[in-house]
Coordinates of C-alpha atoms and ligand atoms in Angstrom, one line a residue:
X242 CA 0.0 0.0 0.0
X243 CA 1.4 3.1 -1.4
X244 CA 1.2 6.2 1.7
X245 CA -0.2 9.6 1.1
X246 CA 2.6 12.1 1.4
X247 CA 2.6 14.1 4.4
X248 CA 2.6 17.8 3.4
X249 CA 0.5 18.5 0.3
X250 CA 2.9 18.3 -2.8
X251 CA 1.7 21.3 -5.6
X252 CA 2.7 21.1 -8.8
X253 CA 5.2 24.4 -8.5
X254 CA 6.8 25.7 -5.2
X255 CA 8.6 28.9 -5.7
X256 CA 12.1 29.0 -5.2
X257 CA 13.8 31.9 -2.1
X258 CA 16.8 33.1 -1.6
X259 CA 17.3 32.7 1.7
X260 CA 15.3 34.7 4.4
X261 CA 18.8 36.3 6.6
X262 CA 19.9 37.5 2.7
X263 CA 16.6 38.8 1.5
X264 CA 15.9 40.7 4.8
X265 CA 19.6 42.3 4.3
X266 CA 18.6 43.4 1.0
X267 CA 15.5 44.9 2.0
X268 CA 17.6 46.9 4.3
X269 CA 18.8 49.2 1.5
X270 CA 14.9 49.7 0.4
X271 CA 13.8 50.7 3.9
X272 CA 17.1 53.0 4.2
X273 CA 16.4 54.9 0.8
X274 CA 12.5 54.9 1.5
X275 CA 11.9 54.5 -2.1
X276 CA 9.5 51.8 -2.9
X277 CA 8.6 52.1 -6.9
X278 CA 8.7 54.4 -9.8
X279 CA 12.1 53.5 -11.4
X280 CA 14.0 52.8 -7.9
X281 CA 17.7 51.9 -7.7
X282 CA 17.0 48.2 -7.3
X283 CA 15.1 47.7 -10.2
X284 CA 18.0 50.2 -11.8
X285 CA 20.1 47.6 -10.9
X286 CA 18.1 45.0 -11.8
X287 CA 17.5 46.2 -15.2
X288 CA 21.3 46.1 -15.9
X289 CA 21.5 42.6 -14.4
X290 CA 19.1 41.3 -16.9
X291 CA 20.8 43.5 -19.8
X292 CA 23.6 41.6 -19.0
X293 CA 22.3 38.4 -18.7
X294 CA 20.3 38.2 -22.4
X295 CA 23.6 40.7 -23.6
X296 CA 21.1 43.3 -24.8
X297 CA 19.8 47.2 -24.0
X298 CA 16.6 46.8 -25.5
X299 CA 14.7 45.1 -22.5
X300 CA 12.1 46.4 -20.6
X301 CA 10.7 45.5 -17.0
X302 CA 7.2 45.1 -16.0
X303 CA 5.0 44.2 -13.1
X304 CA 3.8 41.3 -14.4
X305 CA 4.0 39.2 -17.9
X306 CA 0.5 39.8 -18.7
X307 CA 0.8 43.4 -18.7
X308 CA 4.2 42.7 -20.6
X309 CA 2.7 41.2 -22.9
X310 CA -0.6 43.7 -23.3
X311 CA 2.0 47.1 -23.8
X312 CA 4.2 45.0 -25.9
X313 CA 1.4 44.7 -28.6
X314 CA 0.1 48.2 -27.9
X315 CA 3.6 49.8 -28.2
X316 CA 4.3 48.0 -31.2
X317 CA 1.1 48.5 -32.8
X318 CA -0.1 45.8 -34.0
X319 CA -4.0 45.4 -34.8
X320 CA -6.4 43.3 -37.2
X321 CA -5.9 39.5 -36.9
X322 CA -2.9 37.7 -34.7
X323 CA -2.5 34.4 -35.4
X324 CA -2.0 32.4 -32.5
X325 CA -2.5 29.1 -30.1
X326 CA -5.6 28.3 -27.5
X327 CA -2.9 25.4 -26.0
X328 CA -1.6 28.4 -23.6
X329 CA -2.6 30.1 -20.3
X330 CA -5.6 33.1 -21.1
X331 CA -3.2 36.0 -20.5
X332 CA -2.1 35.5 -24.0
X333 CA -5.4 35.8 -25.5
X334 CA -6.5 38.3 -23.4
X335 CA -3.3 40.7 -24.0
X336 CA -4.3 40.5 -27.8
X337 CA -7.9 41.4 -26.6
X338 CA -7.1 44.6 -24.4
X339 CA -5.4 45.4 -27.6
X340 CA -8.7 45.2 -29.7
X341 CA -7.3 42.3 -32.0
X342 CA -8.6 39.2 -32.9
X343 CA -7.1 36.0 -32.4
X344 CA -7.1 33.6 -35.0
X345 CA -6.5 30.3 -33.3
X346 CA -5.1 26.9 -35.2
X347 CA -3.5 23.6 -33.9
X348 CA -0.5 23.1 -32.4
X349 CA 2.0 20.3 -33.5
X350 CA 1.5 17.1 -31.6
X351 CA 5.3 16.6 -29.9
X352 CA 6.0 20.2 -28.5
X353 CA 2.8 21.6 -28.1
X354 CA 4.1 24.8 -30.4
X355 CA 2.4 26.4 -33.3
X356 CA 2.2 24.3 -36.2
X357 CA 3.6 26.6 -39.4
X358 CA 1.9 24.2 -42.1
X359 CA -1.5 25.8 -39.9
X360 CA -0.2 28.8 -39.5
X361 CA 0.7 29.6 -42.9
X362 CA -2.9 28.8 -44.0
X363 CA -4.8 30.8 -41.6
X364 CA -3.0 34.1 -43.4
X365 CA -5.6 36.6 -44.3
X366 CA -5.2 40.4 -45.7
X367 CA -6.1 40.9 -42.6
X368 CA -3.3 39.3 -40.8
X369 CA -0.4 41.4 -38.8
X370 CA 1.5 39.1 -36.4
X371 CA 1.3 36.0 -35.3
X372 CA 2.0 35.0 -31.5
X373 CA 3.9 31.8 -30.7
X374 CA 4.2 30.1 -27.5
X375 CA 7.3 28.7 -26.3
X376 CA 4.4 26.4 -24.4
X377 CA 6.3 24.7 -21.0
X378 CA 9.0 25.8 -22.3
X379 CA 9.8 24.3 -25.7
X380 CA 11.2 26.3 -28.2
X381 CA 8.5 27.2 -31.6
X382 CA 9.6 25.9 -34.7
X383 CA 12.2 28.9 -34.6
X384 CA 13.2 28.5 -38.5
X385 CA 9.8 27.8 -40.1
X386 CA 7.9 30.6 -38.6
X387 CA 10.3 33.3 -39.2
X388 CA 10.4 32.1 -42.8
X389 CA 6.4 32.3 -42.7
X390 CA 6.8 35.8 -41.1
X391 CA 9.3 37.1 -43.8
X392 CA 7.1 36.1 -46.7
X393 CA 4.2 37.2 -45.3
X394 CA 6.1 40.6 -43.8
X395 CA 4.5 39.5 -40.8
X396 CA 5.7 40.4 -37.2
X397 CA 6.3 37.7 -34.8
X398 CA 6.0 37.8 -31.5
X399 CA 7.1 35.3 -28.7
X400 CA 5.1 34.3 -25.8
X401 CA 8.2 33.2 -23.8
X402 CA 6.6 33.8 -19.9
X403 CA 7.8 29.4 -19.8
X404 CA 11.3 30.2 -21.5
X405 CA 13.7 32.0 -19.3
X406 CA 17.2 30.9 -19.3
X407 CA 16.3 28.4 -22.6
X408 CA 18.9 28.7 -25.3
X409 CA 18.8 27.3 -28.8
X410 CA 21.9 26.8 -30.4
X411 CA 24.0 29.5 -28.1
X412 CA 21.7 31.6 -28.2
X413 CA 18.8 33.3 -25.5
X414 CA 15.9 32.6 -27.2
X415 CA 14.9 36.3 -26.5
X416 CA 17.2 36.3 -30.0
X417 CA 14.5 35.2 -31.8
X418 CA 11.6 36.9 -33.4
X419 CA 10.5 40.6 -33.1
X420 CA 9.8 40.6 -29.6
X421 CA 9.5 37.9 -26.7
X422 CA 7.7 38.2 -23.2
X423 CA 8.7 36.5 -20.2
X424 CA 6.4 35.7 -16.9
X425 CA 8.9 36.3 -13.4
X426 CA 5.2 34.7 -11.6
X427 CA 6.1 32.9 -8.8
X428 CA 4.9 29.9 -10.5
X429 CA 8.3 29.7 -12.6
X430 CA 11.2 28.3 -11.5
X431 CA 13.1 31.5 -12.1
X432 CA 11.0 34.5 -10.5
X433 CA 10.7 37.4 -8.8
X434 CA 7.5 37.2 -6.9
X435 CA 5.3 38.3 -9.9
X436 CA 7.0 40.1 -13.0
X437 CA 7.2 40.3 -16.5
X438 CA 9.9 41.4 -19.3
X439 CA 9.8 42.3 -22.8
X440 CA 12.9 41.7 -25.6
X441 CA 12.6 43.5 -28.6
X442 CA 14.7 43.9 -31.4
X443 CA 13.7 47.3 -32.5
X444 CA 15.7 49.8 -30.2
X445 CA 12.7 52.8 -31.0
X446 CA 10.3 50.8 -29.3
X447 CA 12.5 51.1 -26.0
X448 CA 10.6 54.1 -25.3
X449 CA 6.9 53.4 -25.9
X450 CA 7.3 50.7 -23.5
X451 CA 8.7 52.8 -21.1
X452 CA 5.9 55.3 -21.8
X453 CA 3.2 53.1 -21.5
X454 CA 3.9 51.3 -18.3
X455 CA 3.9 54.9 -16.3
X456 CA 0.0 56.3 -17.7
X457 CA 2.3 57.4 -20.9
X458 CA 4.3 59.9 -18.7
X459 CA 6.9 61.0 -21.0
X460 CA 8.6 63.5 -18.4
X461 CA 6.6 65.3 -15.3
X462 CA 4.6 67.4 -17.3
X463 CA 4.0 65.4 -20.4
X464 CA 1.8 62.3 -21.1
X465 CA 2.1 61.5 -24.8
X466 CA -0.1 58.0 -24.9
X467 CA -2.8 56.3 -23.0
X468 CA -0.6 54.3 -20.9
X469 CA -1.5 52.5 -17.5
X470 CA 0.2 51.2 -14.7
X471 CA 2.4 48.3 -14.8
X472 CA 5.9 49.4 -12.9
X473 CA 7.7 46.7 -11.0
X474 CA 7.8 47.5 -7.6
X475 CA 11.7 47.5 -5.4
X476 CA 10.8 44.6 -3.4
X477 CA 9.8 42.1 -6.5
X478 CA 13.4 43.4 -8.1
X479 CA 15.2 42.9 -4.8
X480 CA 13.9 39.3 -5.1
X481 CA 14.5 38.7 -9.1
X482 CA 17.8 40.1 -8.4
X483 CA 18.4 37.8 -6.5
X484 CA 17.7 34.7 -7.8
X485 CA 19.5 35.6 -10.9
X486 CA 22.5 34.1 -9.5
X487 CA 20.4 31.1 -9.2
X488 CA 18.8 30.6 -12.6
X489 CA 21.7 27.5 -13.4
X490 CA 20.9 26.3 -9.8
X491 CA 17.2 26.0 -10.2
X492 CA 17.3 24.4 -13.8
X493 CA 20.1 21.6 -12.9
X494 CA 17.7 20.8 -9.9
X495 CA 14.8 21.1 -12.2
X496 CA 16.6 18.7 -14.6
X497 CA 17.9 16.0 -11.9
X498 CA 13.6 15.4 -10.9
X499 CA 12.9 15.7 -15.0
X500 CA 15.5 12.9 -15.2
X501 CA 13.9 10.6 -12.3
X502 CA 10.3 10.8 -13.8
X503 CA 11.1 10.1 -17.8
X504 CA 13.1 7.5 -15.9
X505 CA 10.2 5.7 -14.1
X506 CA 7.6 6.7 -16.4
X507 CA 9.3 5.3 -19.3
X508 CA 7.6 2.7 -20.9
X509 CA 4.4 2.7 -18.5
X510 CA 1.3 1.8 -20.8
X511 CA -0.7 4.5 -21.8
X512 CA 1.7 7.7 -20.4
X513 CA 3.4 9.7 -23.5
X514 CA 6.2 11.8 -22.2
X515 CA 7.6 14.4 -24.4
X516 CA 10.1 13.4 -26.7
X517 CA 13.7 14.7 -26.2
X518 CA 14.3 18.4 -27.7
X519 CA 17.2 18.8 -30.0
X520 CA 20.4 18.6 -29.3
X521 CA 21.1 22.4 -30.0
X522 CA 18.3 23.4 -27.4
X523 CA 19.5 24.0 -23.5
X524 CA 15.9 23.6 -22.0
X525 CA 14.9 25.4 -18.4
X526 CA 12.8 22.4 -17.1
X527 CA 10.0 24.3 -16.2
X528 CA 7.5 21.8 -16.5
X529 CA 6.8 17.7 -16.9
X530 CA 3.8 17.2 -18.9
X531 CA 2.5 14.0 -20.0
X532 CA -0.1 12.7 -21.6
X533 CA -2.7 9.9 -20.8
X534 CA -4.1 7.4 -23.0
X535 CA -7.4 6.6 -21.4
X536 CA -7.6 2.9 -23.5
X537 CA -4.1 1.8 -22.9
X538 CA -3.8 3.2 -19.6
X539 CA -6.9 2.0 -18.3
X540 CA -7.8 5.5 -16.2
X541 CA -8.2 8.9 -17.7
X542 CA -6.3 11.8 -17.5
X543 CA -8.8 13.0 -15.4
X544 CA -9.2 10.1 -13.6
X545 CA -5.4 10.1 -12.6
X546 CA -5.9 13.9 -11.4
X547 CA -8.4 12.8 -9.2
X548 CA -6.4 9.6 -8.2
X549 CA -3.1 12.2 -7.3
X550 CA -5.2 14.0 -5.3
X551 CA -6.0 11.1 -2.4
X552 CA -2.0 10.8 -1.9
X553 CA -1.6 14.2 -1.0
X554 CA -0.5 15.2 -4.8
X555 CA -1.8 17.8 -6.4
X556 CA -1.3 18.2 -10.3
X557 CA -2.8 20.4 -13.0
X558 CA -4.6 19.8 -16.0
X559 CA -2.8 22.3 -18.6
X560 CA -4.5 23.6 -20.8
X561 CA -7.6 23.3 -19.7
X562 CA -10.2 23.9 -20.8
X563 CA -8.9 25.8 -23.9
X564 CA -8.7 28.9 -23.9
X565 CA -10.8 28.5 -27.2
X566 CA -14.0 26.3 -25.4
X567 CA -14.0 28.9 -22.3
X568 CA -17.2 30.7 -22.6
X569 CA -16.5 34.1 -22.3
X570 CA -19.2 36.6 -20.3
X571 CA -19.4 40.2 -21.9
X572 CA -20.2 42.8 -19.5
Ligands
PLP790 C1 2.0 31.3 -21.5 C2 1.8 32.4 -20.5 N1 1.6 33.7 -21.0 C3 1.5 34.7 -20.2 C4 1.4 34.6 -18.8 C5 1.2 35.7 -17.9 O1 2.2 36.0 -17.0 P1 2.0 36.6 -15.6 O2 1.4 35.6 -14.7 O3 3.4 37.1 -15.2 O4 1.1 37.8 -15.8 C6 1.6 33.3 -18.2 C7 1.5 33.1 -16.8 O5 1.7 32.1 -16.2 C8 1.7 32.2 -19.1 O6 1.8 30.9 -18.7

């Protein structure tokens, strides 16, 4: 008889630095009373992540979602965005606030990315952009979509909040595509209580962004767009400062537990695991998903969730439902 664990096991606990080194940090916060609005530990911050993806043209948020939201508005883009339901609603809804309208098609059945042949068709006159998601993690079919994107003089657009600290062939994936969002939620491995970042390529668009997540404040006296309010706060950059130092930590420890479960789940009837990414890709092991064949595993997916539950483990249907089956109230 297998026992229940004894404390509750979710499927993410956020990673600390210890308490004795956070509360030293904090020190410097409470000594220079200045809480938000462009402090010196999100200064510093700011130049810690320059560093870290070796570019200026980064921008800091208070969340991914919001990232996301200004990212589309201070690039523009409007009409149709084709993108993927197989993602968490913040994507769908940053396209939304932004008056745009998704255009959803399939995802490819090994990575759970965008599938190009799909994309391509779904191109309308009306089309703009198209929004990838580097879903748990997995890189998009990098190559294919910015071919599709060129033809099509498209703009493409990362949804990277699972990706921080993946590489593909030496590179941050912020290299790729027009611009790239990252989630610092608590629910990643690498975090900074909540936060969000853009990457861009386009060094103009530095200050739109900057614009819009201070009400469009352009100096003291001067609001030059219809921004709103999405400035990191000292205390989350205290913490995603922090943890920087332990992105490679965090990702080796989240690769030794990836290792143990492909290594007892392998071969178990019925449980697909995701095949091994290319050789070129340095993966963050955010996440373990796997998927349940009802027939040959003789319990459903749902069935299993239920069955987690009575030994103290809690795991998470993702994504569901879709973000395309969610019925959506208008008020
Ligand atoms: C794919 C995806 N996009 C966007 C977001 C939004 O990020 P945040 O929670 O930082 O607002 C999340 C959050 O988990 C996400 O999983």
């Amino acid at each position: 008889m297998i026992k229940a664990f004894e404390q509750p096991i979710y499927v993410t606990r956020p990673y600390l630095p210890k308490r004795e080194l956070f509360c030293e940090g904090l020190k410097e916060i409470w000594e220079n009373r200045w809480l938000t609005n462009n402090g010196p530990v999100l200064k510093r911050f700011t130049q810690q992540l320059s560093n870290y993806f070796n570019t200026d043209n980064i921008c800091i948020f208070n969340n991914g979602t919001l990232a996301l939201q200004i990212g589309l508005q201070g690039m523009g883009i409007s009409g149709e965005v084709i993108t993927t339901s197989f993602t968490f609603v913040a994507t769908t809804h940053a396209l939304f606030w932004n008056n745009i309208r998704p255009v959803f098609v399939d995802i490819e059945p090994d990575y759970y990315t965008l599938d190009p042949e799909k994309v391509e068709a779904a191109i309308t006159p009306r089309t703009t952009s198209i929004l990838a998601v580097h879903v748990f993690g997995h890189p998009c079919k990098l190559k294919s979509l910015t071919d599709i994107a060129h033809r099509h003089k498209l703009k493409l657009i990362y949804d990277a909040a699972h990706a921080f600290g993946v590489q593909v062939g030496n590179q941050p994936i912020s290299n790729f595509g027009d611009m790239s969002v990252f989630s610092f939620h608590a629910t990643k491995p690498y975090h900074s209580i909540e936060g969000g970042m853009l990457t861009f390529q386009d060094s103009g668009l530095k200050k739109n962004f900057d614009y819009l997540k201070n009400f469009g404040f352009k100096n003291e006296i001067e609001v030059v767009m219809p921004g709103t309010n999405a400035k990191m706060n000292e205390l989350q950059a205290l913490m995603g400062s922090m943890l920087l130092e332990h992105v490679d930590k965090i990702n080796k420890k989240g690769k030794q537990i990836t290792e143990v479960y492909r290594e007892k789940l392998k071969g178990v009837p019925g449980i697909h695991l995701v095949p091994g990414l290319p050789k070129d890709v340095l993966y963050n092991y955010a996440y373990m998903p796997i998927e349940v064949d009802e027939d040959e595993f003789c319990m459903s997916r749902d069935g299993l969730y239920e069955e987690l539950k009575k030994y103290n483990i809690f795991s998470r249907r993702y994504f569901y439902p879709l973000i395309c089956i969610h019925i959506c109230l208008f008020i």
